[in-house]
Structure formats: structure tokens, C-alpha cells
Coordinates of C-alpha atoms (C1' of nucleotides) in Angstrom, one line a residue:
Chain G
M136 CA -9.8 -3.5 41.3
R137 CA -9.6 -5.4 44.5
L138 CA -8.1 -3.3 47.3
S139 CA -6.4 -6.4 48.7
A140 CA -4.3 -6.5 45.5
Y141 CA -3.9 -2.8 45.0
F142 CA -1.1 -0.4 46.0
L143 CA -2.7 2.1 48.2
P144 CA -0.4 3.2 51.0
L145 CA -2.7 5.3 53.2
L146 CA -1.4 7.5 56.0
R147 CA -3.4 7.8 59.1
E148 CA -1.6 11.0 60.2
N149 CA -0.7 14.1 58.4
P150 CA 2.9 14.1 57.2
S151 CA 4.6 17.1 58.9
E152 CA 6.0 18.5 55.6
A153 CA 2.5 19.0 54.1
Q154 CA 0.9 22.2 55.1
I155 CA -2.0 22.7 52.6
V156 CA -5.0 20.4 52.4
S157 CA -4.4 19.0 48.9
H158 CA -0.9 18.1 49.7
R159 CA -1.9 16.4 52.9
L160 CA -4.7 14.5 51.3
M161 CA -2.7 13.4 48.3
L162 CA 0.0 12.0 50.6
R163 CA -2.5 10.5 53.0
A164 CA -4.6 9.0 50.2
G165 CA -1.6 7.3 48.7
M166 CA -1.7 9.3 45.5
I167 CA 1.8 10.7 45.5
R168 CA 5.2 10.4 47.3
Q169 CA 7.8 13.1 47.3
S170 CA 11.1 12.4 45.7
S171 CA 12.8 15.7 46.4
A172 CA 11.7 19.3 46.8
G173 CA 9.0 19.9 44.2
I174 CA 9.4 16.5 42.5
Y175 CA 6.9 13.7 43.0
S176 CA 6.2 10.1 42.1
W177 CA 2.6 9.3 41.2
L178 CA 1.2 6.2 42.8
P179 CA -1.6 4.2 41.2
L180 CA -4.5 6.1 42.7
G181 CA -3.0 9.5 41.9
L182 CA -1.9 8.4 38.4
R183 CA -5.5 7.5 37.6
V184 CA -6.7 11.0 38.5
L185 CA -3.8 12.6 36.6
K186 CA -4.8 10.5 33.5
K187 CA -8.4 11.5 33.8
V188 CA -7.5 15.2 34.0
E189 CA -5.2 14.8 31.1
Q190 CA -7.8 13.1 29.1
I191 CA -10.4 15.8 29.6
V192 CA -7.8 18.4 28.6
R193 CA -7.0 16.4 25.5
E194 CA -10.6 15.9 24.5
E195 CA -11.3 19.6 24.7
Q196 CA -8.2 20.5 22.8
D197 CA -9.0 18.1 20.1
A198 CA -12.6 19.4 19.9
S199 CA -11.3 22.9 19.4
G200 CA -9.2 21.7 16.4
A201 CA -5.8 21.6 18.1
L202 CA -3.5 18.8 17.1
E203 CA -1.6 16.7 19.6
V204 CA 2.1 16.2 19.2
L205 CA 4.8 15.2 21.7
M206 CA 8.0 17.2 22.0
P207 CA 11.0 16.2 24.0
T208 CA 11.7 17.3 27.6
I209 CA 15.4 17.9 26.7
Q210 CA 16.1 20.7 24.3
P211 CA 19.2 22.1 22.6
A212 CA 20.4 25.4 23.9
E213 CA 20.8 26.8 20.4
L214 CA 17.1 27.2 20.0
W215 CA 16.9 29.3 23.0
Q216 CA 19.9 31.4 22.0
E217 CA 18.1 32.1 18.7
S218 CA 15.0 33.5 20.5
G219 CA 17.1 35.4 22.9
R220 CA 15.6 33.6 25.9
Y221 CA 18.6 31.5 26.8
D222 CA 20.1 34.3 28.9
D223 CA 16.8 35.9 29.9
Y224 CA 15.2 32.9 31.5
G225 CA 17.6 32.8 34.4
K226 CA 18.1 30.2 37.0
E227 CA 14.6 28.8 36.6
M228 CA 15.9 26.9 33.6
L229 CA 17.7 23.7 34.4
R230 CA 20.8 23.7 32.2
I231 CA 22.5 20.4 31.3
T232 CA 25.6 19.5 29.4
D233 CA 25.7 16.2 27.5
R234 CA 28.8 14.0 27.0
H235 CA 29.9 16.0 24.0
E236 CA 29.8 19.2 26.1
R237 CA 26.8 20.4 24.2
A238 CA 24.6 22.8 26.1
M239 CA 21.1 21.3 26.6
L240 CA 18.3 22.2 28.9
Y241 CA 15.2 20.6 30.5
G242 CA 12.3 22.4 28.9
P243 CA 10.4 24.9 31.1
T244 CA 8.1 25.5 28.0
N245 CA 8.3 24.9 24.3
E246 CA 7.8 28.0 22.2
E247 CA 11.2 27.7 20.6
Q248 CA 10.8 24.0 20.0
I249 CA 7.4 24.3 18.3
T250 CA 8.5 27.3 16.3
D251 CA 11.4 25.3 15.0
I252 CA 9.1 22.4 14.0
F253 CA 6.7 24.8 12.4
R254 CA 9.3 26.8 10.4
Q255 CA 10.9 23.6 9.0
S256 CA 7.7 22.5 7.4
V257 CA 5.2 25.3 6.9
K258 CA 6.0 27.6 4.1
S259 CA 2.6 28.8 2.8
Y260 CA -0.2 30.9 4.2
R261 CA -2.5 28.2 2.8
D262 CA -1.3 25.9 5.6
L263 CA -2.6 28.3 8.3
P264 CA -4.1 28.4 10.8
R265 CA -2.7 25.6 12.9
N266 CA -2.7 24.9 16.6
L267 CA -0.3 22.2 17.9
Y268 CA -0.3 21.1 21.5
H269 CA 1.4 18.5 23.7
I270 CA 1.1 17.2 27.2
Q271 CA 4.5 16.8 28.6
W272 CA 6.6 17.2 31.8
K273 CA 8.2 20.5 32.3
F274 CA 10.9 21.5 34.7
R275 CA 11.2 24.9 36.3
D276 CA 13.8 25.2 39.0
E277 CA 11.6 27.3 41.3
V278 CA 13.3 29.1 44.1
R279 CA 10.8 27.8 46.5
P280 CA 8.7 24.9 45.4
R281 CA 5.8 24.3 47.8
F282 CA 2.2 23.1 48.2
G283 CA 2.9 19.7 46.9
V284 CA 1.9 19.2 43.4
M285 CA 0.5 22.7 43.1
R286 CA 3.9 24.3 42.8
G287 CA 6.3 21.6 41.9
R288 CA 9.5 22.0 40.0
E289 CA 8.6 19.1 37.8
F290 CA 5.0 19.3 36.6
L291 CA 2.8 18.0 33.8
M292 CA 1.6 20.8 31.5
K293 CA -0.5 21.0 28.4
D294 CA 0.9 23.7 26.2
A295 CA -0.6 24.6 22.9
Y296 CA 0.8 27.0 20.2
S297 CA -1.2 28.7 17.5
F298 CA 0.0 29.9 14.2
D299 CA -1.9 32.4 12.2
L300 CA -1.4 34.7 9.2
D301 CA -2.6 37.9 10.8
A302 CA -3.8 39.4 14.1
A303 CA -7.5 38.8 13.3
G304 CA -6.8 35.1 12.8
A305 CA -4.7 35.0 15.9
K306 CA -7.6 36.4 17.9
R307 CA -9.8 33.6 16.5
S308 CA -7.3 31.0 17.6
Y309 CA -7.1 32.7 21.0
N310 CA -10.9 32.6 21.3
R311 CA -11.0 28.9 20.5
M312 CA -8.5 28.2 23.3
F313 CA -10.4 30.6 25.6
V314 CA -13.6 28.6 25.0
A315 CA -11.9 25.2 25.3
Y316 CA -10.4 26.3 28.6
L317 CA -13.7 27.3 30.1
R318 CA -15.1 24.0 29.0
T319 CA -12.2 22.0 30.3
F320 CA -12.3 23.3 33.8
A321 CA -16.1 23.2 33.9
R322 CA -16.0 19.5 33.1
M323 CA -13.8 18.9 36.1
G324 CA -16.4 20.5 38.3
L325 CA -14.3 23.7 38.7
K326 CA -15.4 27.3 38.5
A327 CA -12.6 28.8 36.5
I328 CA -12.7 32.5 35.9
P329 CA -10.7 34.2 33.2
M330 CA -8.9 37.3 34.4
R331 CA -6.9 39.8 32.4
A332 CA -3.3 39.1 33.2
D333 CA 0.2 40.4 32.8
T334 CA 2.1 38.5 30.2
G335 CA 5.3 37.9 32.2
P336 CA 8.5 36.5 30.6
I337 CA 6.5 34.8 27.8
G338 CA 5.7 38.2 26.4
G339 CA 2.8 39.5 24.3
D340 CA -0.1 41.8 24.7
L341 CA -3.3 39.8 25.1
S342 CA -3.5 37.4 28.0
H343 CA -5.9 35.8 30.5
E344 CA -5.3 33.8 33.6
F345 CA -7.9 31.1 34.5
I346 CA -8.4 31.1 38.2
I347 CA -10.5 28.7 40.1
L348 CA -12.2 29.6 43.3
A349 CA -11.1 27.6 46.3
E350 CA -10.9 28.7 49.9
T351 CA -7.3 27.7 50.2
G352 CA -6.3 29.5 47.1
E353 CA -3.1 31.6 47.0
S354 CA -4.4 34.8 45.6
Q355 CA -7.2 37.1 46.5
V356 CA -9.7 37.5 43.7
F357 CA -12.8 39.6 43.1
C358 CA -15.6 38.9 40.8
D359 CA -19.2 39.5 39.9
K360 CA -21.7 37.3 41.8
A361 CA -23.0 36.1 38.4
W362 CA -19.9 34.0 38.1
L363 CA -21.1 31.7 40.8
D364 CA -24.0 30.7 38.7
A365 CA -22.2 30.5 35.4
D366 CA -23.0 27.4 33.5
I367 CA -20.4 27.2 30.8
L368 CA -21.4 23.7 29.6
A369 CA -24.9 24.9 28.8
S370 CA -23.8 26.6 25.7
E371 CA -23.5 24.8 22.4
I372 CA -20.1 25.5 20.9
D373 CA -19.3 25.5 17.2
Y374 CA -15.6 25.9 16.9
A375 CA -16.0 26.6 13.2
G376 CA -18.3 29.5 13.9
D377 CA -17.8 32.9 15.4
L378 CA -16.8 32.5 19.1
E379 CA -16.5 36.2 19.7
P380 CA -20.0 36.6 21.3
F381 CA -19.3 33.8 23.7
V382 CA -15.9 35.2 24.6
E383 CA -17.3 38.6 24.9
R384 CA -20.0 37.4 27.2
W385 CA -17.5 35.8 29.6
T386 CA -15.0 38.5 29.5
R387 CA -17.5 41.3 30.2
L388 CA -18.4 39.9 33.6
Y389 CA -16.1 41.5 36.1
A390 CA -13.2 39.5 37.6
A391 CA -9.9 40.6 38.8
T392 CA -7.0 39.5 41.0
D393 CA -6.1 41.7 44.0
E394 CA -3.2 43.2 41.9
K395 CA -5.7 44.5 39.4
H396 CA -8.6 45.2 41.6
D397 CA -9.3 48.7 42.7
A398 CA -12.1 48.9 45.2
K399 CA -12.8 52.5 44.2
A400 CA -12.8 52.0 40.5
C401 CA -14.6 48.6 40.7
P402 CA -17.7 48.6 38.3
V403 CA -19.5 46.0 40.3
A404 CA -21.8 47.1 43.1
E405 CA -20.7 46.0 46.6
D406 CA -23.6 43.7 47.1
R407 CA -22.8 41.9 43.8
L408 CA -19.1 41.6 44.4
V409 CA -17.7 38.3 45.5
T410 CA -14.4 38.3 47.3
A411 CA -12.7 34.9 47.2
R412 CA -9.5 33.0 47.0
G413 CA -8.2 31.6 43.8
I414 CA -5.7 29.2 42.2
E415 CA -4.3 29.7 38.7
V416 CA -4.8 26.7 36.6
G417 CA -4.4 28.0 33.1
H418 CA -2.9 30.9 31.2
I419 CA -3.3 32.0 27.6
F420 CA -1.2 34.4 25.6
Y421 CA -1.2 36.1 22.3
F422 CA 2.2 37.3 21.6
G423 CA 2.3 38.1 17.9
T424 CA 5.7 37.7 16.2
K425 CA 7.8 37.6 19.3
Y426 CA 9.3 34.2 18.3
S427 CA 8.4 34.0 14.7
K428 CA 10.5 37.0 13.8
P429 CA 13.8 36.2 15.5
M430 CA 13.4 32.5 14.6
G431 CA 12.4 33.0 11.0
A432 CA 9.0 31.4 11.1
V433 CA 7.9 33.0 7.9
V434 CA 5.3 31.9 5.3
A435 CA 4.6 33.1 1.8
G436 CA 1.5 35.2 1.7
P437 CA -1.1 35.3 -1.1
K438 CA 1.2 37.5 -3.2
G439 CA 4.3 35.6 -2.4
E440 CA 5.4 38.1 0.2
P441 CA 7.1 36.8 3.4
I442 CA 4.9 37.0 6.5
A443 CA 6.1 36.3 10.0
V444 CA 3.3 34.2 11.6
E445 CA 1.2 35.5 14.5
M446 CA 1.5 33.2 17.5
G447 CA -0.1 32.5 20.8
S448 CA 0.6 30.0 23.5
Y449 CA -1.8 28.4 25.9
G450 CA -0.9 26.5 29.1
I451 CA -2.8 24.3 31.5
G452 CA -1.2 22.9 34.6
V453 CA -2.4 19.3 34.4
S454 CA -0.6 18.0 37.5
R455 CA -1.5 21.2 39.4
L456 CA -5.2 20.6 38.5
V457 CA -5.2 17.4 40.5
G458 CA -4.3 19.4 43.6
A459 CA -6.6 22.3 42.7
V460 CA -9.6 20.0 42.4
I461 CA -8.9 18.7 45.9
E462 CA -8.5 22.3 47.2
A463 CA -11.9 23.0 45.7
S464 CA -13.6 19.8 46.9
H465 CA -12.8 18.2 50.2
D466 CA -14.1 18.0 53.8
D467 CA -12.7 17.0 57.1
A468 CA -12.8 13.3 56.2
G469 CA -11.0 13.6 53.0
I470 CA -11.2 14.2 49.3
I471 CA -14.5 14.5 47.4
W472 CA -13.9 13.7 43.8
P473 CA -16.1 15.1 41.0
E474 CA -17.1 12.0 39.0
S475 CA -15.3 13.2 35.9
V476 CA -11.9 12.9 37.4
A477 CA -12.5 10.4 40.2
P478 CA -9.9 7.5 40.2
F479 CA -12.9 5.1 40.5
T480 CA -16.6 5.9 40.4
L481 CA -17.5 3.5 43.2
G482 CA -16.0 2.0 46.3
L483 CA -17.6 -1.4 47.0
V484 CA -17.2 -2.2 50.7
N485 CA -17.6 -5.6 52.2
L486 CA -17.8 -5.0 55.9
R487 CA -17.2 -8.6 56.9
A488 CA -14.4 -10.2 54.9
A489 CA -14.7 -13.2 57.2
D490 CA -18.4 -13.8 56.5
A491 CA -19.0 -16.2 53.6
R492 CA -22.4 -14.7 52.9
C493 CA -21.1 -11.2 52.7
V494 CA -18.2 -12.3 50.5
A495 CA -20.5 -14.1 48.1
A496 CA -22.8 -11.1 47.8
A497 CA -19.9 -8.6 47.4
D498 CA -18.1 -10.8 44.9
A499 CA -21.3 -11.1 42.9
L500 CA -21.9 -7.4 42.9
Y501 CA -18.3 -6.7 42.0
A502 CA -18.6 -9.0 38.9
R503 CA -21.8 -7.3 37.8
L504 CA -20.4 -3.8 38.3
G505 CA -17.4 -4.8 36.2
A506 CA -19.7 -6.1 33.5
A507 CA -21.6 -2.8 33.6
G508 CA -18.4 -0.9 33.0
I509 CA -18.5 0.9 36.4
E510 CA -15.0 1.6 37.7
T511 CA -15.0 0.0 41.1
L512 CA -12.5 -0.2 43.9
Y513 CA -13.5 -3.2 45.9
D514 CA -12.5 -3.2 49.5
D515 CA -12.3 -6.9 50.2
R516 CA -9.7 -6.5 53.0
D517 CA -10.3 -8.0 56.4
E518 CA -10.4 -4.8 58.3
S519 CA -12.7 -3.3 60.8
P520 CA -15.8 -1.4 59.5
G521 CA -14.6 1.9 60.9
A522 CA -11.2 1.6 59.2
K523 CA -12.9 0.8 55.9
F524 CA -15.3 3.7 56.1
A525 CA -12.5 6.1 57.0
A526 CA -10.4 4.9 54.1
M527 CA -13.2 5.3 51.6
D528 CA -14.1 8.8 52.8
L529 CA -10.4 9.7 52.6
I530 CA -9.9 8.6 49.0
G531 CA -13.1 10.3 48.2
L532 CA -14.8 8.1 45.5
P533 CA -18.1 9.6 44.5
Y534 CA -20.1 6.6 45.6
Q535 CA -19.8 3.9 48.2
L536 CA -21.7 0.7 48.1
V537 CA -21.7 -1.0 51.5
I538 CA -22.5 -4.7 52.0
G539 CA -22.8 -6.0 55.5
P540 CA -24.7 -8.6 57.5
R541 CA -27.2 -6.2 58.8
G542 CA -28.4 -5.2 55.4
L543 CA -28.2 -8.6 53.9
D544 CA -30.6 -9.9 56.5
K545 CA -33.1 -7.7 54.7
G546 CA -31.7 -8.3 51.3
L547 CA -30.4 -4.8 51.1
V548 CA -27.2 -2.9 50.5
E549 CA -26.3 0.7 51.3
L550 CA -25.5 3.3 48.7
K551 CA -23.7 6.4 50.0
E552 CA -23.0 9.5 48.1
R553 CA -19.7 10.9 49.3
K554 CA -20.4 14.5 48.5
T555 CA -23.6 14.8 50.4
G556 CA -23.2 11.9 52.8
R557 CA -26.6 10.8 51.9
K558 CA -27.2 7.1 52.5
E559 CA -29.9 4.9 51.2
E560 CA -30.7 1.2 51.6
L561 CA -31.8 -0.5 48.5
S562 CA -31.7 -3.9 46.8
P563 CA -28.6 -4.8 44.9
E564 CA -30.6 -4.7 41.7
A565 CA -31.7 -1.1 42.4
A566 CA -28.2 -0.1 43.4
L567 CA -26.9 -1.4 40.1
N568 CA -29.6 0.4 38.2
R569 CA -28.9 3.6 40.0
L570 CA -25.1 3.4 39.3
G571 CA -25.6 2.3 35.8
G572 CA -27.2 5.6 35.1
K573 CA -24.1 7.4 36.0
Chain Q
rC54 C1' 17.5 35.0 47.1
rG55 C1' 16.5 37.3 52.3
rG56 C1' 14.2 35.7 57.1
rG57 C1' 12.7 31.6 60.3
rG58 C1' 12.0 26.4 61.7
rC59 C1' 12.9 21.1 61.6
rG60 C1' 15.8 16.4 60.7
rU61 C1' 15.3 10.4 66.3
rA62 C1' 11.2 3.4 64.0
rG63 C1' 6.7 3.3 58.2
rC64 C1' 3.7 7.9 60.4
rU65 C1' 3.1 11.6 64.5
rC66 C1' 6.4 12.9 68.1
rA67 C1' 9.2 12.6 73.3
rG68 C1' 14.3 12.4 74.9
rC69 C1' 18.8 17.2 73.8
rC70 C1' 18.8 22.4 78.2
rU71 C1' 21.8 19.3 82.7
rG72 C1' 26.6 13.8 78.1
rG73 C1' 26.3 7.5 80.6
rU74 C1' 25.0 4.0 74.9
rA75 C1' 17.1 5.0 72.5
rG76 C1' 11.5 5.6 73.9
rA77 C1' 5.8 6.3 73.4
rG78 C1' 1.3 6.2 70.4
rC79 C1' -0.4 4.7 65.9
rG80 C1' 1.1 1.4 61.9
rC81 C1' 3.6 -3.6 60.8
rC82 C1' 4.0 -9.3 62.0
rA83 C1' 1.8 -13.8 64.8
rG84 C1' -2.2 -15.8 67.8
rC85 C1' -6.9 -15.4 70.1
rU86 C1' -11.4 -12.6 70.7
rU87 C1' -14.1 -9.0 68.0
rU88 C1' -16.9 -6.5 63.8
rG89 C1' -22.3 -0.9 60.7
rG90 C1' -17.7 4.9 61.6
rG91 C1' -10.1 4.4 62.4
rA92 C1' -11.7 -2.7 68.0
rG93 C1' -9.4 -5.6 72.4
rC94 C1' -5.8 -8.7 74.7
rU95 C1' -1.1 -11.3 74.4
rG96 C1' 3.5 -11.8 72.1
rG97 C1' 7.1 -10.0 68.4
rA98 C1' 10.1 -7.2 64.7
rU99 C1' 11.9 -2.4 63.3
rG100 C1' 16.6 2.7 64.2
rC101 C1' 24.5 4.2 61.0
rC102 C1' 19.3 9.6 66.3
rG103 C1' 20.4 13.2 58.2
rG104 C1' 26.0 13.1 57.1
rA105 C1' 31.3 14.4 58.3
rG106 C1' 34.7 16.2 61.7
rG107 C1' 35.8 17.7 66.7
rU108 C1' 35.6 17.9 72.4
rU109 C1' 35.2 13.8 76.0
rC110 C1' 36.7 7.8 79.4
rG111 C1' 31.9 8.2 77.0
rA112 C1' 27.9 12.1 72.2
rA113 C1' 21.0 11.6 69.8
rU114 C1' 22.5 15.2 73.6
rC115 C1' 28.1 20.0 73.5
rC116 C1' 31.1 22.6 69.2
rU117 C1' 32.2 23.2 63.8
rC118 C1' 31.1 22.2 58.9
rU119 C1' 27.8 20.1 55.5
rC120 C1' 23.3 18.0 53.2
rG121 C1' 18.1 17.7 53.1
rC122 C1' 13.1 19.2 54.1
rC123 C1' 9.3 22.8 55.6
rC124 C1' 7.3 27.8 56.6
rC125 C1' 7.0 33.5 55.6
rG126 C1' 8.5 37.1 51.9
rA127 C1' 9.9 38.6 46.5
rC128 C1' 8.6 35.3 41.6
rC129 C1' 5.6 31.5 39.0
rA130 C1' 1.4 26.5 34.8

RNA sequence: CGGGGCGUAGCUCAGCCUGGUAGAGCGCCAGCUUUGGGAGCUGGAUGCCGGAGGUUCGAAUCCUCUCGCCCCGACCA
């Protein structure tokens, strides 16, 4: 993509309404614009990141055996009256009336909807287990939306729902999601730590919050030092096999939010205890028959007996993750994207848009990068070098390839790694080879 | 929902106390000169001063109401 033809409205100064770093950087880097409190538009650069995050979530859900569906944002009130949550949910739920005066609502979550779909079609234990998920916009009319995309009222969420015949099966489903979650966050370069959690209004009795460590996180967390070296992706996962040992391994390591942490009772020695800030990016629940019973999600068992299915639900804040990644990875100059979610892999910078020789060299490289399948944002604008460097650092692409007259005299270009700031002069050939390996 | 703050140019903000008809820096447009870490000069455009009502000869400024946004707290993917 040529920057001269892109829509990337950068801000040089910090908008006054943005207090936390991810919000500031997302606005400054032209990723989002606010529409009203807690509601945002996603601009091209931000949308690319959102899509990448979404895709990683999708791939790991699919790998775990979950099946993607897409449920509507607007739901009928009757479903929620059936489960008993229509009155319980309170003002967080945006209630709408259609032209026929029918009570509708903008879904804050989809347990009722999915249970309805399930009960209409699944009648036999032989069709279990199943896990259905979708990635859809939610609306929760938060009293106090804040922190940009991290606590919006409208947000993109992946929510999965598992259906099993019995508690043991439900625990296996829970384990699959537990593993998929650890892998999902690890792939985004995040250290996500599962912590025992209260179940809140969703209900149930087995639940973990996944909290990533970030200096700017909202909550105080405590964990065993071993978490810092945890390499989730090193383990081979067989979703068809027994995941309990893996889950056991990662739930045994101490981790607690400040609400649950008791310094006196803490089993971790002081020198092994890490105190850090955290952001919740996922939450999984096992809640048994809380919805299946009142809503009649019942299947015939092996002997023909009616069995209310055991359910769990599993959420990931997809849009929140975009902010969370920034909270976890930035410096004074701007964002530092992990490659897996970066909007582009490479920023190609032509320092002299007025110099025919530089333009020719940059154009040629741009064509070859495209042919090599490397996602490149090509800064072909006629701007001063300083402005270009600052813009590239701000938007945080993992690599920058700089072409200028000084280097070209020697037949060299400069490759800079955003994360480390390390720069290296090398031939265009060598640069292509280096990037091709990415 | 309780407490606090702020709405003036695209962004950051001054002006408000003490009323006299709107400013700066950056950005934007044009031209020239520049060019390896947010360049310089010259010229130019941009505002229902959040909205409504009131006081006044006169309101960005004073008063009343209202809307919006932000922060702290209680709650949340």
C-alpha cells in the first residue's frame, strides 16, 4: 500500500480526551475515531489489526473443534424473559422497541440465542458434544465507558458456547477452550495468565479470567515468577487427546488478582512472587444447566431419558485485545506491533520523494516485496525525513526499510527493527532475503 | 449512579476573573529554498466560542437551563 493513497490521519499531539497510552496511540496512529462515548469507528490501519486479531482467535477456535456461526446483534426480548435474565441484566442492556412495539434488545452476550438455536435442532445425546462460537459486535451500556477501545460500550467479542451430556464432558470442553485461549494470546505475543474468577451475572461454578501483564493494566495481579518464562506454544496440543495434564500444569502455577490474593496465605515465596498490573482479555465459564433447564435445551440420553445439557461459555474481547497489545508493547515513540497482529509487516521509506534515483530504487523494491508476499506500507510521500521516521515509529510496524541517497551511493539500504531499534545497512537483495524469511 | 473537570480553528491551548464583536503554536493550501530523526521563508484559508434562553446599547466573557466529553470511585469481554 502506498501511503500517498492511504487513509492514515495521524495526530501529532495527544488528543485531550485520551488518558491511557493505547487510546492515545490508537488515535494518534489513525486507527480509530470516536463516535460517541465508548463507540468507535475503525479506520483502515486499525481495522487491519482488528482483523488480524480476529483471525488468530478464529484459527485457534477452529483448531479446538469449535464451529463458527454468526448470530444477530438484535435479539427478541422473549428469549431473555425465558432465561430470567431480561429483568436481571439491568440498565447495561440496551433495550429497543421495533415498529410493531415488540421488545427487542442489542445483545450484550448470546447464551439465550445460542441455546435457542441448539434446542431447536439437537435432540439426541449422540449429537454431543458441540461448541459453537461467533465473532460479533456486542453492546453493553456501561455506566462509565473509558480507556478507548479497552472498555467501550460497543465492542467486538468472540463468544463460544459448549454443549455436553454431562459434567465430565463439559470439563473436557472447558479444557479445550482453556488451551485454545492460552495459545491464542501467546500467538499475539501476550503473556496471558489464567486466574480463578468469580462468575458474575453469567453464573456457574468453574471460571477463569485470562489476564495479560501490562504496566498500564487496571488491576493488580500476583503470580509465580515461572509465568514470565512460560512458553505456551512450545507444547504440542492434541485436542482429541486428554488435555487435563496441560490444564493442570498451567493452573497449578500460582496467579491471583488482588481481590483473591492474600499475602499471608500466599503459597509462593516472596522472592518468587511477581507483582504486576493486568488487563482482562478473556473469561471462560462452566455453568452447567443454568440456561438449558429454564429454556428446555434437553436431549434424549442413551436410554431415551431427557437430559438437560451441560453448558459453558467462553469470551474473548477481540477489540479490547487491540488496545491490550498496545498497552503491553509500546515505547515513547509509539506502538511496537508483534508481527502476528501488525497491520503491515514492513514500512518501506523513501527519504527523498523528489529524487528520481531514490524513487526508482524504492519503487523497484516495493514491487519485489509485493511479489514476495510481504505486507508493505510504502511511504512515498514528499515529506521531510524526520516526519517520515516519526510516523513509522508511531504506527509501529515491526520493520522499516529506509532508502535514501546516502545509502544508495554505496548501493545499500537500511533495515531497522522497530522493537530493538537495531539498524543495519545491507544490499537490497540481502534485505529482501532477510524479510522473506519472516 | 455519587464526586470532580472540560467544551473556543483539524490538533494542543490562550482569551473569560474585570463585557466592546476572536488569537497563538502545530497542521492545512500556494510558491521558493531545503532534505538521514517531526525543516526555513513568504503569502493564504479555516470558527453559529457545544446548544437554548436571559441580563445588557453590546455576551466567548455575566446568569439560568440543557447537551456532550473526560477523570476518580462502585461495576465489567
